Amino acid sequence: METPDANGSSAEASANDLALQKLTEAVDKNPLDFNSWVSLLALVQSESTTSQETVETTYDQFLTEFPLCFGYWNKYAQYEYSLSNRTKEDGSGTVATLQESKQNARAVYERGVVAVRYSVDMWMKYCEFLIHTLHSPVDETRPLLERAVDACGDDPMAGPLWELYIQLETVNNDMPRLNQVFKRIMYQPLRNLEEFWEKYNQFVLAQQLSALATHEEQKALAGDGDELMDEGLLRVKIVNAVEAVKNKSMEDIYHRQAFEAGIDRTYFHVTPVAEAAMKNWHSYLDFEEFAGNIKRCKTLYERCLISCANYEEIWLRYATWIETVEGFESAEVIFQRAVTVFLKYRASIYLEYAAFLEAHNKLQKAQDVYMKVLSDVAPKLAEAFLHYCSFERRRGDVETAKTWYERGMEAVENEDEVYAYVATSYATFLHKIVGDAALARAVFERAVQKHSESLLLWLNFIHFEMNMKGNNAELVPHVSQIYELALEDGCNLSMDEKNDVWFQYVEFLENYGDSIAQVRDARKKEMVWKLKNSQPRNRTIKVMNFQPAGSSGWDGEYSSNVDLGMKRPRYTAPQTTVTVPTPAAAATVTPAVASTGLPTGAEATTAAAAYYQGYQVYGAQAQAYSQADPAAAASQQVYSQAQYASYYQQQ
């Protein structure tokens, strides 16, 4: 019979197993779930029954996703060191010998300083472990400190690291070497440089002249023919030379102290960096780039990436800068770090990397990057398909580009607005690059059958036909057919959208039709449709900007000052301003897609949006409006109702 304690232990173990399973499933499902990782690490390390392999695997997986977390590298190393005091389950001895635990802990620290090379905190943890925990001899500790100060000794926060170096040489009683450490410190832009200067002055007073300068240095300071210079004067010259270096470093500190004060954190965390802090980083980088000190600028970029590793803009800026000063190889290393470690789930950085490789004629590498995105990172990302199609187009492989356009349409077939954009880009490619208008028209026809609810798609189709070469006799039938298809009962456009399409259809016939009978017939059909679907009989006119003549209110008349692209009401009927919803996608184009190199894909979308806002103008305004920015026209979404007093009865 089990005792109550045994039952309690069994229940607790079962609860821990369940918690472990849930947390493991959470991080497997989302490897970037930082909080679940932290809970999982705390759980596996707190349980004495958890196997060494499980703990090590958990740490390895976590640090693969978040390699900049110096605190967890330290915890991992401390765990390895503690195994020499942990007894095996069978009681046959410790899990690891003291020598094995030391070696394993140092191996973890070595991985940590490689992953976070520019972190003062990471190097401090490693150095303190060797000095205070292992009590390693100076010939092991000094090389590590040299590596540390070489990596981040010029970090303004590196004061504790240099202090550790001073303590090491003081305990070792090597005064000439300590003197050299002090001199090196004076070159560093440390926040507490003045404190080190005071310590150096005290050091000078307590040391022999031979510890402060070599015989050759003393001769150089004394000058020719003055070898018997007084020792006191030599000391003054030595101190003055060091002070001159310190003063120059202090000037550098003063120039940068405002930027340093704006840095809110010097460690990595998954929480967003404050907007003010991000702006400060950019300003600081601008300053260092302009100053032209490559080593200092590179160090600042690396410091910035510790806290901003999740920000693509910093990686791209770093790669662009280092490409300018060091060339292709150095920039590729930066891109590789971004796509293999820090931003490996973000497709946009891969696309930038592929463009970088293509610009340097590394076409096979660029293709491999595109395939990585399309097969693994983001298999249904429209931008990736369009970028790759443009890549193949630039290589001259039109057939491959056509194949991937088709695959792109299949991949996004369930997303109407995205599908509309891919279809428009494909049709534009066929028309402008391949030179086959019939194939382009077939793509549009297939697309509107697939997603008849997409107003963007219909407008792009209309825009395509409007830009085909030919006279009105050819233009009007083609465009009218598209309008009529969009207005059929089987089309899935909303009532509001069809109401707008009717308005534009009539306007199109007014401006391009050969007979007023066509216009009158279209108006009759519009009215029948409105009555059938219980829509207001008022017709709406779209304007970009419409202001009454009186600035303080309505005075019964309209000003003759009309902005470019506006439409005036045909009759001075009372105006009621309403907002008609339009698809957001009709007025915007994703920047990354717009940069793919497609000659008119983005233009088609913007122009279609402008068309939707009312592309026709009257009289002398026509030429000016055609020169206006279509995007500016698309940004206006104000509609005005007006009576057609002689034609429709006001409801």
XYZ file of C-alpha atoms in Angstrom:
651
model
C 0.000 0.000 0.000
C 1.378 3.419 -1.001
C 1.930 6.024 1.697
C 0.365 9.526 1.482
C 3.814 11.006 0.767
C 4.284 8.605 -2.119
C 0.878 9.512 -3.522
C 1.701 13.224 -3.251
C 5.052 12.786 -4.968
C 3.440 10.793 -7.748
C 0.779 13.462 -8.325
C 3.397 16.216 -8.348
C 5.536 14.308 -10.844
C 2.499 13.775 -13.056
C 1.670 17.498 -12.946
C 5.256 18.389 -13.855
C 5.217 15.932 -16.746
C 1.995 17.480 -18.035
C 3.431 21.004 -17.735
C 6.599 19.879 -19.505
C 4.576 18.382 -22.340
C 2.452 21.524 -22.786
C 5.457 23.847 -22.795
C 7.345 21.614 -25.211
C 4.375 21.604 -27.582
C 4.117 25.398 -27.298
C 7.739 26.040 -28.300
C 7.586 23.419 -31.042
C 4.545 25.164 -32.496
C 6.042 28.635 -32.140
C 9.843 28.669 -31.675
C 9.726 32.435 -31.036
C 7.470 32.125 -27.971
C 10.003 33.570 -25.539
C 7.863 33.289 -22.405
C 7.170 29.595 -22.981
C 10.889 28.979 -23.464
C 11.708 30.719 -20.193
C 9.098 28.666 -18.338
C 10.355 25.466 -19.947
C 13.971 26.174 -18.975
C 12.978 26.952 -15.399
C 10.986 23.721 -15.209
C 13.607 21.361 -16.631
C 16.405 22.781 -14.504
C 14.401 22.857 -11.266
C 13.537 19.165 -11.474
C 16.307 17.031 -10.024
C 15.016 14.018 -11.939
C 15.342 15.708 -15.340
C 18.081 14.060 -17.345
C 21.221 15.939 -18.314
C 20.445 15.347 -21.982
C 16.998 16.954 -21.669
C 18.362 20.065 -19.957
C 21.206 20.466 -22.450
C 18.913 19.941 -25.434
C 16.463 22.529 -24.112
C 19.215 25.105 -23.596
C 20.688 24.382 -27.035
C 17.336 24.804 -28.763
C 16.524 27.995 -26.875
C 19.918 29.584 -27.547
C 19.649 28.669 -31.219
C 16.559 30.867 -31.391
C 17.788 33.577 -28.984
C 21.607 33.544 -29.090
C 21.979 37.072 -27.674
C 20.615 36.180 -24.224
C 23.917 36.294 -22.324
C 22.187 35.501 -19.031
C 21.076 32.111 -20.311
C 24.536 31.290 -21.652
C 25.755 31.952 -18.123
C 23.008 29.764 -16.591
C 23.820 26.982 -19.045
C 27.529 27.108 -18.154
C 26.773 27.181 -14.438
C 24.526 24.145 -14.867
C 27.344 22.241 -16.567
C 29.740 23.173 -13.771
C 27.245 22.047 -11.104
C 27.112 18.499 -12.502
C 30.302 17.645 -10.619
C 28.259 17.946 -7.409
C 25.217 16.043 -8.670
C 24.877 12.361 -7.792
C 23.721 9.830 -10.348
C 20.317 8.212 -9.835
C 21.899 4.855 -9.015
C 24.201 6.497 -6.455
C 27.345 5.250 -8.193
C 29.020 8.668 -8.273
C 28.628 12.174 -9.660
C 27.164 12.896 -13.087
C 30.468 14.433 -14.202
C 33.955 14.684 -12.782
C 35.270 18.073 -11.709
C 37.551 18.234 -14.736
C 34.710 17.340 -17.110
C 32.389 19.920 -15.579
C 35.066 22.632 -15.910
C 35.680 21.777 -19.548
C 31.970 21.640 -20.381
C 31.286 24.955 -18.653
C 34.152 26.658 -20.507
C 32.892 25.195 -23.787
C 29.483 26.796 -23.177
C 31.085 30.146 -22.344
C 33.148 29.931 -25.526
C 29.976 29.443 -27.538
C 28.457 32.390 -25.709
C 31.251 34.866 -26.481
C 31.124 33.839 -30.134
C 27.359 34.393 -30.258
C 27.480 37.702 -28.337
C 30.995 38.869 -29.153
C 30.306 42.552 -28.522
C 28.545 42.092 -25.172
C 30.498 43.374 -22.166
C 28.200 41.385 -19.871
C 28.925 38.102 -21.668
C 32.695 38.569 -21.430
C 32.425 39.633 -17.789
C 30.579 36.425 -16.874
C 33.221 34.306 -18.584
C 36.195 36.168 -17.077
C 34.701 36.132 -13.582
C 34.100 32.399 -13.901
C 37.765 31.781 -14.683
C 39.100 34.195 -12.053
C 36.708 33.819 -9.121
C 35.264 30.319 -9.585
C 38.024 28.264 -11.179
C 40.880 30.421 -9.824
C 42.670 29.860 -13.106
C 46.340 30.869 -13.355
C 47.219 34.204 -14.895
C 48.571 32.643 -18.082
C 45.028 31.334 -18.765
C 43.134 34.383 -17.576
C 45.194 37.113 -19.257
C 44.633 35.796 -22.830
C 40.898 35.696 -22.149
C 40.928 39.287 -20.899
C 42.886 40.302 -23.988
C 40.218 38.733 -26.189
C 37.542 40.509 -24.179
C 39.025 44.011 -24.438
C 39.822 43.438 -28.101
C 36.159 42.608 -28.751
C 34.449 45.307 -26.695
C 37.066 47.249 -24.725
C 36.005 50.464 -26.477
C 32.385 50.075 -25.388
C 31.507 53.022 -23.096
C 30.172 50.448 -20.601
C 33.395 48.375 -20.607
C 34.726 49.944 -17.389
C 34.142 46.786 -15.264
C 36.068 44.718 -17.813
C 39.112 46.997 -17.614
C 38.779 47.066 -13.829
C 39.003 43.276 -13.836
C 42.163 43.512 -15.942
C 43.694 45.986 -13.468
C 42.888 43.676 -10.549
C 44.493 40.734 -12.340
C 47.791 42.557 -12.953
C 47.767 44.070 -9.468
C 47.420 40.647 -7.845
C 50.085 39.342 -10.209
C 52.318 42.261 -9.115
C 53.390 42.978 -12.689
C 53.658 46.777 -12.512
C 55.084 47.451 -16.019
C 52.248 45.434 -17.531
C 49.731 47.220 -15.302
C 51.149 50.538 -16.502
C 50.497 49.484 -20.105
C 46.921 48.532 -19.206
C 46.364 52.013 -17.750
C 47.760 53.630 -20.893
C 45.470 51.538 -23.108
C 42.481 52.520 -21.003
C 43.126 56.201 -21.713
C 42.383 55.581 -25.400
C 38.921 54.170 -24.650
C 35.728 56.320 -24.585
C 34.631 54.908 -21.222
C 31.895 56.562 -19.207
C 34.045 56.424 -16.079
C 37.333 57.362 -17.753
C 37.998 60.101 -15.191
C 37.920 57.494 -12.415
C 40.588 55.485 -14.191
C 42.612 58.677 -14.632
C 42.566 59.245 -10.877
C 43.666 55.653 -10.279
C 46.489 56.104 -12.767
C 47.744 59.213 -10.941
C 47.813 57.279 -7.676
C 49.602 54.433 -9.433
C 52.271 56.815 -10.804
C 53.040 58.194 -7.351
C 53.611 54.714 -5.929
C 55.796 53.259 -8.695
C 59.421 53.371 -9.712
C 60.260 55.257 -12.887
C 61.239 51.983 -14.566
C 57.662 50.733 -14.172
C 56.238 53.841 -15.850
C 58.428 53.918 -18.957
C 61.030 51.739 -20.604
C 64.593 53.008 -21.049
C 63.857 53.802 -24.700
C 60.707 55.727 -23.761
C 62.641 57.712 -21.156
C 65.293 58.667 -23.727
C 62.596 59.730 -26.175
C 60.958 61.918 -23.533
C 64.291 63.419 -22.414
C 65.300 64.395 -25.936
C 68.728 64.430 -27.604
C 71.633 65.320 -25.339
C 69.493 65.468 -22.240
C 69.828 61.945 -20.871
C 70.381 63.182 -17.306
C 66.958 64.836 -17.043
C 65.613 65.015 -13.519
C 63.415 62.041 -12.578
C 60.661 64.330 -11.361
C 60.576 66.129 -14.698
C 60.486 62.802 -16.519
C 57.509 61.716 -14.421
C 55.739 64.946 -15.326
C 56.403 64.361 -19.015
C 55.140 60.781 -18.778
C 51.948 61.875 -17.053
C 51.453 64.767 -19.486
C 51.726 62.422 -22.470
C 49.126 60.074 -20.994
C 46.906 63.016 -20.048
C 46.964 64.302 -23.627
C 45.598 60.944 -24.776
C 42.981 61.011 -22.027
C 41.880 64.532 -22.967
C 41.407 63.501 -26.600
C 39.274 60.561 -25.455
C 37.237 62.882 -23.242
C 36.491 65.083 -26.265
C 35.161 62.037 -28.088
C 33.053 61.171 -25.049
C 31.557 64.682 -24.903
C 30.651 64.546 -28.604
C 28.784 61.282 -28.075
C 27.360 61.623 -24.597
C 23.924 62.747 -25.829
C 23.667 59.664 -28.046
C 24.852 57.387 -25.245
C 22.283 58.867 -22.885
C 19.546 58.016 -25.399
C 20.327 54.270 -25.375
C 17.606 52.722 -23.227
C 19.075 49.209 -23.048
C 22.308 47.489 -24.001
C 20.986 43.917 -23.854
C 18.668 41.841 -26.009
C 14.991 41.390 -25.243
C 12.005 40.359 -27.320
C 9.986 43.414 -26.276
C 9.998 46.262 -28.837
C 12.635 48.964 -28.705
C 11.127 52.345 -27.871
C 10.581 54.636 -30.842
C 12.765 57.344 -29.303
C 15.560 54.831 -28.686
C 15.381 53.577 -32.280
C 15.562 57.132 -33.586
C 18.563 57.724 -31.321
C 20.351 54.659 -32.738
C 19.867 55.937 -36.282
C 21.135 59.398 -35.348
C 24.146 57.886 -33.585
C 24.943 55.732 -36.622
C 24.614 58.779 -38.882
C 27.132 60.580 -36.690
C 29.681 57.749 -36.716
C 29.337 57.147 -40.450
C 29.992 60.821 -41.084
C 32.971 60.787 -38.687
C 34.537 58.100 -40.869
C 36.168 55.883 -38.216
C 35.388 52.443 -39.656
C 36.326 50.433 -36.549
C 34.286 52.617 -34.224
C 31.328 52.634 -36.622
C 31.408 48.855 -36.977
C 31.496 48.461 -33.196
C 28.483 50.750 -32.869
C 26.519 48.704 -35.402
C 27.291 45.549 -33.438
C 26.253 47.211 -30.177
C 23.040 48.357 -31.823
C 22.256 44.854 -33.085
C 22.373 43.427 -29.565
C 19.214 45.311 -28.608
C 17.783 45.696 -32.143
C 18.475 42.227 -33.563
C 14.817 41.786 -34.510
C 14.757 44.948 -36.614
C 15.301 44.337 -40.307
C 15.999 48.011 -40.980
C 19.183 47.871 -38.874
C 20.475 44.746 -40.630
C 19.838 46.279 -44.052
C 21.501 49.523 -43.041
C 24.520 47.636 -41.671
C 24.859 45.544 -44.836
C 24.574 48.618 -47.061
C 27.193 50.538 -45.095
C 29.687 47.699 -44.821
C 29.286 46.920 -48.527
C 30.408 50.484 -49.203
C 33.469 50.400 -46.944
C 34.565 46.748 -47.103
C 32.891 45.208 -50.136
C 30.709 42.273 -51.116
C 32.147 39.570 -48.834
C 31.642 41.534 -45.612
C 28.113 42.524 -46.585
C 27.235 38.920 -47.415
C 28.386 37.861 -43.944
C 25.916 40.341 -42.443
C 23.078 39.026 -44.614
C 23.988 35.442 -43.710
C 23.851 36.237 -39.999
C 20.443 37.823 -40.477
C 18.815 35.027 -42.489
C 20.341 32.069 -40.649
C 20.032 33.246 -37.042
C 18.131 36.392 -36.182
C 15.527 36.867 -38.944
C 15.329 33.348 -40.339
C 11.514 33.340 -40.314
C 11.121 36.732 -42.020
C 10.705 36.500 -45.788
C 11.389 40.170 -46.542
C 15.047 39.960 -45.458
C 15.540 36.950 -47.750
C 14.165 38.958 -50.673
C 16.583 41.788 -49.903
C 19.414 39.264 -49.696
C 18.459 37.788 -53.074
C 18.420 41.262 -54.641
C 21.864 41.934 -53.146
C 23.240 38.701 -54.621
C 21.708 39.416 -58.010
C 23.230 42.902 -58.028
C 26.643 41.249 -57.626
C 25.881 38.723 -60.385
C 25.611 35.785 -57.960
C 22.595 34.469 -59.832
C 22.640 30.868 -58.635
C 22.897 31.955 -55.008
C 20.071 34.427 -55.552
C 17.883 31.700 -57.048
C 18.622 29.440 -54.072
C 17.484 32.181 -51.700
C 14.233 32.642 -53.639
C 13.619 28.889 -53.550
C 14.205 28.887 -49.787
C 11.450 31.480 -49.373
C 8.989 29.842 -51.773
C 9.478 26.328 -50.432
C 10.001 26.904 -46.721
C 9.860 30.412 -45.256
C 6.691 31.759 -46.925
C 5.291 29.396 -49.587
C 2.196 31.547 -50.187
C 3.728 35.014 -50.100
C 2.660 36.951 -53.205
C 5.649 39.283 -52.954
C 8.032 36.341 -53.137
C 6.381 35.001 -56.291
C 6.438 38.398 -57.983
C 10.046 39.085 -56.989
C 11.127 35.725 -58.340
C 9.192 36.199 -61.594
C 10.920 39.542 -62.071
C 14.253 37.860 -61.345
C 13.627 35.289 -64.099
C 12.434 38.033 -66.438
C 15.671 39.952 -65.918
C 17.588 36.755 -66.663
C 15.652 36.458 -69.920
C 13.789 33.270 -68.989
C 10.247 34.295 -69.893
C 8.810 30.767 -69.819
C 9.997 30.143 -66.259
C 8.546 33.485 -65.222
C 5.177 32.505 -66.736
C 5.269 29.191 -64.863
C 5.858 30.896 -61.531
C 3.174 33.505 -62.174
C 0.740 30.614 -62.614
C 1.986 28.998 -59.405
C 1.596 32.294 -57.610
C -2.032 32.595 -58.698
C -2.683 29.063 -57.466
C -0.992 29.752 -54.128
C -3.144 32.806 -53.325
C -6.357 31.745 -55.047
C -8.350 31.962 -51.799
C -7.376 35.584 -51.061
C -9.348 37.769 -53.434
C -7.420 41.050 -53.245
C -4.004 39.362 -53.270
C -5.157 37.180 -56.142
C -6.271 40.325 -57.974
C -2.856 41.878 -57.610
C -0.964 38.775 -58.762
C -3.325 38.353 -61.717
C -2.882 42.009 -62.689
C 0.897 41.694 -62.478
C 0.796 38.540 -64.593
C -1.427 40.133 -67.232
C 0.793 43.212 -67.339
C 3.832 40.980 -67.806
C 2.158 39.138 -70.692
C 1.085 42.373 -72.322
C 4.189 44.525 -71.878
C 7.018 41.966 -71.775
C 5.748 39.007 -73.785
C 3.745 41.260 -76.096
C 0.676 39.022 -76.132
C -2.453 41.042 -75.361
C -4.714 38.055 -75.985
C -2.983 36.016 -73.275
C -3.154 38.983 -70.910
C -6.877 39.371 -71.572
C -7.367 35.644 -70.967
C -5.704 35.971 -67.551
C -8.103 38.759 -66.593
C -11.101 36.801 -67.849
C -10.066 33.757 -65.838
C -9.419 35.903 -62.775
C -12.793 37.697 -62.763
C -14.533 34.350 -63.081
C -12.582 33.096 -60.062
C -13.064 36.210 -57.914
C -15.915 38.284 -59.261
C -16.244 39.917 -55.822
C -12.952 41.804 -56.259
C -13.612 45.367 -57.363
C -9.867 45.878 -57.711
C -9.720 43.105 -60.285
C -12.561 44.557 -62.363
C -11.014 48.023 -62.309
C -7.638 46.666 -63.380
C -9.317 44.748 -66.205
C -11.042 47.948 -67.354
C -7.801 49.886 -67.076
C -6.056 47.245 -69.183
C -8.612 47.545 -71.990
C -8.609 51.343 -71.771
C -4.867 51.336 -72.472
C -5.036 49.061 -75.479
C -4.182 50.700 -78.770
C -7.027 51.348 -81.180
C -9.803 53.779 -81.981
C -13.086 54.282 -80.161
C -14.859 51.821 -82.410
C -12.631 49.082 -80.982
C -12.335 50.463 -77.468
C -15.995 50.968 -76.544
C -17.236 47.401 -77.227
C -14.377 45.790 -75.280
C -14.700 48.049 -72.249
C -18.507 47.976 -72.302
C -18.434 44.189 -72.242
C -16.356 44.238 -69.042
C -18.691 46.741 -67.381
C -21.713 44.628 -68.276
C -20.067 41.470 -66.926
C -19.343 43.271 -63.651
C -22.969 44.445 -63.448
C -24.558 41.054 -64.054
C -26.614 39.530 -61.253
C -24.159 36.646 -61.055
C -21.278 38.980 -60.206
C -20.502 39.058 -56.479
C -19.728 42.757 -56.141
C -21.621 44.505 -53.355
C -24.561 46.804 -54.113
C -22.508 49.902 -53.279
C -19.719 48.763 -55.574
C -22.116 48.018 -58.422
C -23.708 51.430 -57.929
C -20.282 53.008 -58.460
C -19.594 50.801 -61.465
C -22.888 51.917 -63.024
C -21.903 55.541 -62.556
C -18.523 54.984 -64.181
C -20.040 52.979 -67.022
C -22.359 55.843 -67.964
C -19.516 58.334 -67.657
C -17.359 56.156 -69.905
C -20.043 56.061 -72.610
C -20.512 59.825 -72.359
C -16.822 60.414 -72.968
C -16.053 57.676 -75.481
C -19.338 56.528 -77.007
C -20.198 57.420 -80.609
C -23.889 57.993 -79.946
C -25.935 59.676 -77.240
C -28.366 56.818 -77.680
C -25.801 54.545 -76.047
C -25.659 56.869 -73.056
C -29.437 57.117 -72.740
C -29.808 53.359 -73.023
C -27.197 52.818 -70.292
C -28.975 55.310 -68.022
C -32.254 53.486 -68.494
C -30.584 50.185 -67.604
C -29.029 51.829 -64.557
C -32.428 53.055 -63.371
C -34.002 49.630 -63.896
C -31.200 48.089 -61.830
C -31.654 50.662 -59.052
C -35.398 50.082 -58.865
C -34.959 46.322 -58.922
C -32.417 46.391 -56.083
C -34.048 49.139 -53.995
C -31.195 51.551 -54.536
C -31.615 55.365 -54.345
C -32.341 56.859 -57.728
C -29.887 59.695 -57.136
C -26.723 59.534 -59.181
C -23.459 60.259 -57.394
C -20.555 62.332 -58.658
C -17.074 61.718 -57.339
C -14.922 64.756 -56.594
C -11.405 65.166 -55.272
C -12.058 68.428 -53.491
C -15.129 70.599 -53.505
C -15.454 73.835 -51.538
C -18.337 76.332 -51.515
C -17.486 79.891 -52.500
C -18.115 81.167 -48.985
C -15.455 80.045 -46.527
C -17.833 80.230 -43.589
C -20.677 78.204 -45.044
C -23.084 77.612 -47.892
C -24.046 80.732 -49.849
C -25.912 79.109 -52.715
C -23.107 79.347 -55.272
C -19.945 77.441 -56.046
C -16.555 78.959 -56.545
C -14.985 78.787 -59.972
C -11.693 77.758 -58.349
C -11.596 74.035 -58.902
C -8.585 71.865 -58.101
C -7.082 69.744 -60.842
C -8.952 66.531 -61.377
C -12.240 67.775 -59.916
C -15.672 67.370 -61.402
C -18.259 70.087 -61.179
C -21.937 69.242 -60.642
C -23.996 69.739 -63.760
C -26.647 71.598 -61.801
C -26.390 73.637 -58.654
C -28.371 71.180 -56.610
C -27.878 70.982 -52.828
C -24.801 68.924 -52.034
C -24.569 66.141 -49.471
C -21.148 64.712 -48.748
C -21.008 60.987 -48.139
C -18.199 58.467 -47.878
C -18.288 55.429 -50.106
C -16.156 52.477 -48.936
C -13.436 51.330 -51.280
C -11.105 48.375 -50.941
C -7.905 49.442 -49.228
C -5.916 47.397 -51.666
C -7.202 49.494 -54.557
C -5.338 52.525 -53.305
C -2.194 50.970 -51.902
C 0.640 48.871 -53.239
C 3.015 46.937 -51.010
C 6.387 48.764 -51.255
C 8.395 45.559 -51.532
C 6.226 44.414 -54.443
C 6.411 47.799 -56.118
C 10.179 47.417 -56.231
C 10.155 44.094 -58.049
C 10.867 45.669 -61.383
C 7.531 44.879 -63.022
C 7.066 47.661 -65.528
C 3.396 48.350 -64.943
C 1.986 46.013 -62.270
C 2.047 48.624 -59.528
C 1.131 51.330 -62.020
C -1.940 49.370 -63.044
C -3.139 49.124 -59.465
C -2.579 52.813 -58.748
C -4.123 53.888 -62.018
C -7.119 51.656 -61.408
C -7.606 53.274 -58.030
C -7.370 56.684 -59.639
C -9.891 55.562 -62.236
C -12.183 54.441 -59.455
C -12.041 57.945 -57.997
C -13.228 59.448 -61.266
C -10.591 59.594 -63.939
C -12.433 61.827 -66.381
C -12.259 65.602 -66.316
C -13.810 68.320 -68.373
C -12.567 71.018 -70.715
C -9.243 72.627 -69.966
C -8.750 70.481 -66.859
C -8.230 67.305 -68.876
C -4.594 67.868 -69.807
C -3.613 69.088 -66.340
C -5.280 66.131 -64.631
C -3.501 63.658 -66.870
C -0.218 65.083 -65.598
C -1.257 64.929 -61.956
C -0.036 62.169 -59.667
C -2.490 59.211 -59.869
C -1.655 58.298 -56.273
C -2.773 61.746 -55.150
C -6.039 61.248 -56.991
C -6.464 57.843 -55.389
C -6.021 59.299 -51.917
C -9.168 61.351 -52.194
C -12.389 59.525 -51.393
C -15.017 62.228 -51.153
C -18.236 61.765 -53.000
C -20.954 64.293 -53.636
C -24.597 63.692 -54.514
C -26.276 65.948 -57.023
C -29.591 66.034 -58.764
C -29.928 65.645 -62.458
C -32.906 67.974 -62.388
C -33.879 67.544 -65.993
C -33.427 63.802 -66.073
C -34.157 62.085 -62.767
C -36.731 62.901 -60.201
C -35.224 63.740 -56.816
C -36.289 61.275 -54.122
